[in-house]
Coordinates of C-alpha atoms and ligand atoms in Angstrom, one line a residue:
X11 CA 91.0 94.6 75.6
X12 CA 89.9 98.0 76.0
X13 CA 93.0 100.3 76.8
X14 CA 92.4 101.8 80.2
X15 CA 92.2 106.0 79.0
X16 CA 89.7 105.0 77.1
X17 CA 87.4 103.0 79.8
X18 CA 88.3 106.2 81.8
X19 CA 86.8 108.5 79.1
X20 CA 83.1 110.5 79.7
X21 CA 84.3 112.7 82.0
X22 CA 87.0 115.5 81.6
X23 CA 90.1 115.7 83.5
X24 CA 90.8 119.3 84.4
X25 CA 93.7 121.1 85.5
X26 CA 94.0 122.9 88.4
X27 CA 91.8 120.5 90.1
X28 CA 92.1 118.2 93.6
X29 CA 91.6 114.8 92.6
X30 CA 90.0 113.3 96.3
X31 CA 91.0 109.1 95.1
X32 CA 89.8 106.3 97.1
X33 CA 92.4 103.4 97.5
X34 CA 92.3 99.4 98.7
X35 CA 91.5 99.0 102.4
X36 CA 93.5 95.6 102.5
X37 CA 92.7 93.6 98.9
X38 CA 95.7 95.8 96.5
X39 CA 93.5 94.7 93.9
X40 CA 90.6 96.9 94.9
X41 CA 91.2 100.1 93.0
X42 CA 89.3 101.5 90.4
X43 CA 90.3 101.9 86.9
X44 CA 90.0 105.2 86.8
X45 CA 92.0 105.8 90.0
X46 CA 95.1 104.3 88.4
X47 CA 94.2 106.4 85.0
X48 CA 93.8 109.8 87.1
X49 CA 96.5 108.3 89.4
X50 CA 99.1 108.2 85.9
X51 CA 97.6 111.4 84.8
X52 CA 98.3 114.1 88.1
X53 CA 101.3 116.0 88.1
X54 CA 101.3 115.3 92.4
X55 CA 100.2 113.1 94.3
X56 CA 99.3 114.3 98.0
X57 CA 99.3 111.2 100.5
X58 CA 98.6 110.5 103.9
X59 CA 101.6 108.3 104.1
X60 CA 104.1 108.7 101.6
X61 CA 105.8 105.5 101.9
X62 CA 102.5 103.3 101.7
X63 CA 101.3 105.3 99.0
X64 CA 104.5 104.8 97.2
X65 CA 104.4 101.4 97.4
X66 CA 100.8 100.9 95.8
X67 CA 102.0 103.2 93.2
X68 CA 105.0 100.8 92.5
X69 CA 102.7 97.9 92.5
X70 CA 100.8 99.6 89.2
X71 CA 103.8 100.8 87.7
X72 CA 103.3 104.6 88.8
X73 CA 105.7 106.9 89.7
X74 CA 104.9 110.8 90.5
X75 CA 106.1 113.3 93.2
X76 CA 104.5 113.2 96.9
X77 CA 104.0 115.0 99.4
X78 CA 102.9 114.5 102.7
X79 CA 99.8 115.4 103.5
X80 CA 98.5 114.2 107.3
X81 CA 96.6 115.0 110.3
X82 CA 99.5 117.1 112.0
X83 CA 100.4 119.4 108.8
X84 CA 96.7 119.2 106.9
X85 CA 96.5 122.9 106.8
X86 CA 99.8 123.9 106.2
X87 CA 100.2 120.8 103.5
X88 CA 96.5 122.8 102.1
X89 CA 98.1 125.9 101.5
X90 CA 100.9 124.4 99.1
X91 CA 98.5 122.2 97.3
X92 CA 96.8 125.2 96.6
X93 CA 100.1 126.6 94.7
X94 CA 100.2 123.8 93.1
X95 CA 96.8 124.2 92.0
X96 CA 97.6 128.0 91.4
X97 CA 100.3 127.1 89.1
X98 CA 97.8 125.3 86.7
X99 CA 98.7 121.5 88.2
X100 CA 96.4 118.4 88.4
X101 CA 97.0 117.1 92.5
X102 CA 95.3 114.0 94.0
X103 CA 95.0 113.1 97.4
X104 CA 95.0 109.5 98.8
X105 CA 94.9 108.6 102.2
X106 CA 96.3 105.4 103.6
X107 CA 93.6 103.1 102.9
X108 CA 89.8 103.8 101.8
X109 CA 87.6 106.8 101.1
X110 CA 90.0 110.1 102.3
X111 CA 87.7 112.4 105.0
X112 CA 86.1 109.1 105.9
X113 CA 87.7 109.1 109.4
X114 CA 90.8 109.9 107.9
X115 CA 92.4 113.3 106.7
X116 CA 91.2 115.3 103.7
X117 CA 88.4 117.3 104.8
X118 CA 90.7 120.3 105.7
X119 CA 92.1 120.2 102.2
X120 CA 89.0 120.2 100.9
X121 CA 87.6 123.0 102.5
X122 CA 91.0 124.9 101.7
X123 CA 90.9 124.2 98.2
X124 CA 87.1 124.8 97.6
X125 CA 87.8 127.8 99.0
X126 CA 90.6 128.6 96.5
X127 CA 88.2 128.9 93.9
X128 CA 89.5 125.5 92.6
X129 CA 87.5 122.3 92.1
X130 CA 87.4 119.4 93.7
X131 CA 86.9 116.1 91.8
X132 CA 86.1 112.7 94.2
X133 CA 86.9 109.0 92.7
X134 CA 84.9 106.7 94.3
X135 CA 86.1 103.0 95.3
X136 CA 86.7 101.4 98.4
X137 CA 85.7 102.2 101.7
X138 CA 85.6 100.2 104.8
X139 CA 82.2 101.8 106.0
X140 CA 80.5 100.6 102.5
X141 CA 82.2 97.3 102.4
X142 CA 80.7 96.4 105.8
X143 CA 77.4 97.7 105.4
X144 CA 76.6 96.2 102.0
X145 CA 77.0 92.3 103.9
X146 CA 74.6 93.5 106.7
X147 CA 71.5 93.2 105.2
X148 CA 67.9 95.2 105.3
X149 CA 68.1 96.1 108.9
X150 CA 70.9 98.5 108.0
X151 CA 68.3 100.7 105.2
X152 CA 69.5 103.9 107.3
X153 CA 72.2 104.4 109.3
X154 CA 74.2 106.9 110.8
X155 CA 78.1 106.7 110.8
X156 CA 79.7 107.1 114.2
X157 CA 83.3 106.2 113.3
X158 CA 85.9 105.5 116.3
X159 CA 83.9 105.8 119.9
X160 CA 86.3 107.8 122.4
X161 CA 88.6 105.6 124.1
X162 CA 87.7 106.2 127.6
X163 CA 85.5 103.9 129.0
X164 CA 83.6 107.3 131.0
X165 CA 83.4 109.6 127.5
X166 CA 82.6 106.9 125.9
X167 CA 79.1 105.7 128.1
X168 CA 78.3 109.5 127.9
X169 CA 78.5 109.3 123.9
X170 CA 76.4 106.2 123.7
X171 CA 73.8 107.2 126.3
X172 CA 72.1 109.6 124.2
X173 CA 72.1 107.1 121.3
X174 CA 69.9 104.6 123.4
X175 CA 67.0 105.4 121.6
X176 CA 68.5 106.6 118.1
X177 CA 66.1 105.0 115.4
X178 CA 68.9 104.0 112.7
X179 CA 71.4 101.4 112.6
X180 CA 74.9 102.9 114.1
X181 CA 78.1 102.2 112.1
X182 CA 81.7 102.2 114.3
X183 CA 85.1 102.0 113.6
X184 CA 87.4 100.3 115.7
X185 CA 90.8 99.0 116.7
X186 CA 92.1 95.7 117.9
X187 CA 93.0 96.6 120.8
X188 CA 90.1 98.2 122.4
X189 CA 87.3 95.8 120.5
X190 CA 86.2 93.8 123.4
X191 CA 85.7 96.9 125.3
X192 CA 83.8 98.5 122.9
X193 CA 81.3 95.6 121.9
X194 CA 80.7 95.6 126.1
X195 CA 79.9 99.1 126.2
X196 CA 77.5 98.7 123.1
X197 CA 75.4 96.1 124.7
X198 CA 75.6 98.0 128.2
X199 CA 73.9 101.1 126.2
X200 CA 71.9 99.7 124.0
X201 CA 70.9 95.6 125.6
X202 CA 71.7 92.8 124.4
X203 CA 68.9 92.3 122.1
X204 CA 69.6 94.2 119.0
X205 CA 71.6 92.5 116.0
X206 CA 75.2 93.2 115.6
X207 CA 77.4 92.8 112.8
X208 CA 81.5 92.3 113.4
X209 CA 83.2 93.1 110.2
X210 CA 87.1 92.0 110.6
X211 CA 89.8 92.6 108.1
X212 CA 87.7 93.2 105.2
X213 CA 89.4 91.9 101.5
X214 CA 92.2 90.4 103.3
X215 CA 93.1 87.0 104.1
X216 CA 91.5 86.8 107.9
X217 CA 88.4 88.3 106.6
X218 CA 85.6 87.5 108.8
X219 CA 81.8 88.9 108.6
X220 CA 79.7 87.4 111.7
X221 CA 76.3 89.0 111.9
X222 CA 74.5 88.4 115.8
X223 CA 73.8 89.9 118.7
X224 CA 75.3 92.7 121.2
X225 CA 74.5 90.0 123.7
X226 CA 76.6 87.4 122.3
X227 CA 79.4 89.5 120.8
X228 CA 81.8 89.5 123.4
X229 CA 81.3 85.8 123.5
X230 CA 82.0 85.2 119.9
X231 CA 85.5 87.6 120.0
X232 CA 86.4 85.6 123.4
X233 CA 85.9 82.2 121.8
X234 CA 89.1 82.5 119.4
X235 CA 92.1 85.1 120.3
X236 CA 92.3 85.5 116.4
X237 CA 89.1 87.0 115.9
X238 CA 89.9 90.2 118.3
X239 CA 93.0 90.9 116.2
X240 CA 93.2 93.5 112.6
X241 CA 90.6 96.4 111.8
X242 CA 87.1 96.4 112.9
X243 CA 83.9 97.6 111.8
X244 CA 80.7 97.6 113.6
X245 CA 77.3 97.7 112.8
X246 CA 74.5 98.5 115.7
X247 CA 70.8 98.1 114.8
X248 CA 68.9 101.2 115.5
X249 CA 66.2 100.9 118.4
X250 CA 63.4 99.1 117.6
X251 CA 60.4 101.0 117.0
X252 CA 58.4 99.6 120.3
X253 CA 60.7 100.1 122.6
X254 CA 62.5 103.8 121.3
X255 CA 58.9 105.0 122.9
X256 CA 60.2 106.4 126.6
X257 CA 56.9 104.8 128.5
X258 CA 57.2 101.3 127.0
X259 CA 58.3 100.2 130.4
X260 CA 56.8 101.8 132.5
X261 CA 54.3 99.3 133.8
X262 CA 57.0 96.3 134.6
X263 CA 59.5 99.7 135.9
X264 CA 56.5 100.8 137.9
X265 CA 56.2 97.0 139.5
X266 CA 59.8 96.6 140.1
X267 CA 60.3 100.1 141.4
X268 CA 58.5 98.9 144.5
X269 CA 60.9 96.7 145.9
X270 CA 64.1 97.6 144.3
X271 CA 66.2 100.7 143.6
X272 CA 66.4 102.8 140.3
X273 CA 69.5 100.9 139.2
X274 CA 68.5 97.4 140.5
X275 CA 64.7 97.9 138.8
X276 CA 66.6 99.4 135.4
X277 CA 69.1 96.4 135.3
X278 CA 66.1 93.6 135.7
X279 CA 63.8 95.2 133.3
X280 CA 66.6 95.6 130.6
X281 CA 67.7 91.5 131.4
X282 CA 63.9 90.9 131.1
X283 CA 62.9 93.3 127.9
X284 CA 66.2 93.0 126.2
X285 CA 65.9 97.0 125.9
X286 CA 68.9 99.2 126.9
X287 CA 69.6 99.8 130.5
X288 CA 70.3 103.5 130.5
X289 CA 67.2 104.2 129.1
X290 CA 65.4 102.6 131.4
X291 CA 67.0 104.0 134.1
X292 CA 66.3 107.5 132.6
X293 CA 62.9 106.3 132.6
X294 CA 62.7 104.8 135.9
X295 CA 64.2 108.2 137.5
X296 CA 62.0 109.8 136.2
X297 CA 58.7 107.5 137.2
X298 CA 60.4 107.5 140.8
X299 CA 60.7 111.2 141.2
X300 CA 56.5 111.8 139.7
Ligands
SAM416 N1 89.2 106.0 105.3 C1 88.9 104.6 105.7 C2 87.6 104.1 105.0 O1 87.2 104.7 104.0 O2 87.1 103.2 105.5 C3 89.0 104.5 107.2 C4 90.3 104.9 107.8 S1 90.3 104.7 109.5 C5 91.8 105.6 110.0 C6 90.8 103.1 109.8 C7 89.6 102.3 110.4 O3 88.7 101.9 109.4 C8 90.1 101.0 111.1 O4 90.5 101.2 112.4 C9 88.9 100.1 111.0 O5 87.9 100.5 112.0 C10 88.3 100.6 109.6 N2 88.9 99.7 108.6 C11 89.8 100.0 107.6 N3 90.1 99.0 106.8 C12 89.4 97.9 107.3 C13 89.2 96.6 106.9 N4 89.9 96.1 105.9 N5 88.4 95.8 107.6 C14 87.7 96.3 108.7 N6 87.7 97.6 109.1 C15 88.6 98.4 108.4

């Protein structure tokens, strides 16, 4: 077998560089080969959570000083990574689990070490964004990555509103404990018509991947207790080409408009055309008002 330096060869190592690693986002066995040679190679290893970290470490036989390295001391943590750096040392930076700056801390240190004058070198590997999208399929061919939705019910309407007609599929993070809420609020936005993916506990032992619609997600999470518990991962197809044009509608709006109000006519036409309900009732507003 090929001893792991050398699989890790064709690219240099320099000091006084950030190593940005990507680490398992459940599976222990997803990590790259040349995150644990980089990982044994560092002089310091910056983590997000020193205890976790330490405890993958120990799992691969690696042991190297910490430092903590989160969202409440990033740019204090930055500045004494970047004596590190000063003093000629190889640092990585892992955050709990996945890609770091993916929804998770990093970015800050990045910035502050780029700005050093020091480079920054990233690892690829896992990431729970990737994972999700490469079981979706070709309805996912662009995306754009919204990450965790705010958790009131108000901000979060006024975030998705505008995203009513956004052409690309929408990726979200989310947590167990608001993800009944959320799927509702993505099918009140955007109608029940468009596909939905629920990615659960991806690599681990309750993995589940159920691809459907926002109609029917709340449905599927209701049916089994289990299925609403771990981490989450959503996938929202982008509005369909016919109806992300504003005066789709208009003629079954401008029929329904006569006997009912705004909200009422935007309600029926979204149960009727499957298309999202605030955008119809932007539309309708508008067609009420000319
Ligand atoms: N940096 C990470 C990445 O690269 O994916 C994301 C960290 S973020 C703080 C944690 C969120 O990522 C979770 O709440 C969940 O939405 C998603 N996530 C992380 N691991 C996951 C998994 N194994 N299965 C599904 N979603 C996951």
């Amino acid at each position: 077998m090929t001893p792991l330096s050398e699989l890790a060869q064709g690219q240099q190592y320099p000091t006084a560089a950030l190593y940005v690693v990507a680490t398992p986002i459940g599976n222990v066995a997803d990590i790259t080969l040349r995150a644990l040679h980089v990982l044994g190679l560092v002089d310091r290893i910056a983590a997000e959570d020193t205890r976790n970290t330490g405890q993958l470490l120990s799992r691969y036989g690696i042991s190297k000083p910490l430092l903590a390295v989160h969202q409440h001391n990033e740019r204090a943590a930055a500045l004494r990574i970047v004596e590190h750096l000063q003093a000629g040392e190889r640092v990585a930076y892992v955050s709990d689990a996945g890609t770091p700056g993916i929804s998770d801390p990093g970015a800050i240190l990045v910035d502050a070490v780029r700005e050093a004058g020091f480079p920054v070198i990233p690892l690829p590997g896992a990431s729970a964004l990737a994972t999700a999208l490469s079981a979706a399929g070709n309805w996912v061919a662009t995306f754009s990555f919204l990450g965790f939705l705010p958790p009131k019910s108000k901000q979060r309407a006024s975030t998705l509103q505008p995203l009513a007609t956004h052409p690309h599929a929408m990726v979200f993070y989310e947590a167990p404990h608001r993800i009944v809420e959320t799927v509702q609020a993505l099918a009140d936005a955007f109608g029940g018509a468009r596909r939905l993916l629920i990615a659960r506990e991806l690599t681990k032992l309750h993995e589940a991947v159920h691809c459907g619609t926002l109609a029917e997600g709340p449905t599927w999470l209701a049916a089994d207790p289990n299925r609403q518990r771990g981490e989450f991962v959503l996938v929202v197809e982008g509005a369909p080409q016919e109806t992300a044009g504003e005066h789709d509608h208009d003629a079954l709006l401008e029929i329904l408009l006569e006997e009912l109000t705004v909200s009422s006519a935007a309600k029926v036409a979204a149960s009727i055309t499957g298309a999202s309900r605030n955008a119809l009732y932007t539309r309708a507003l508008a067609l009420k008002k000319e």
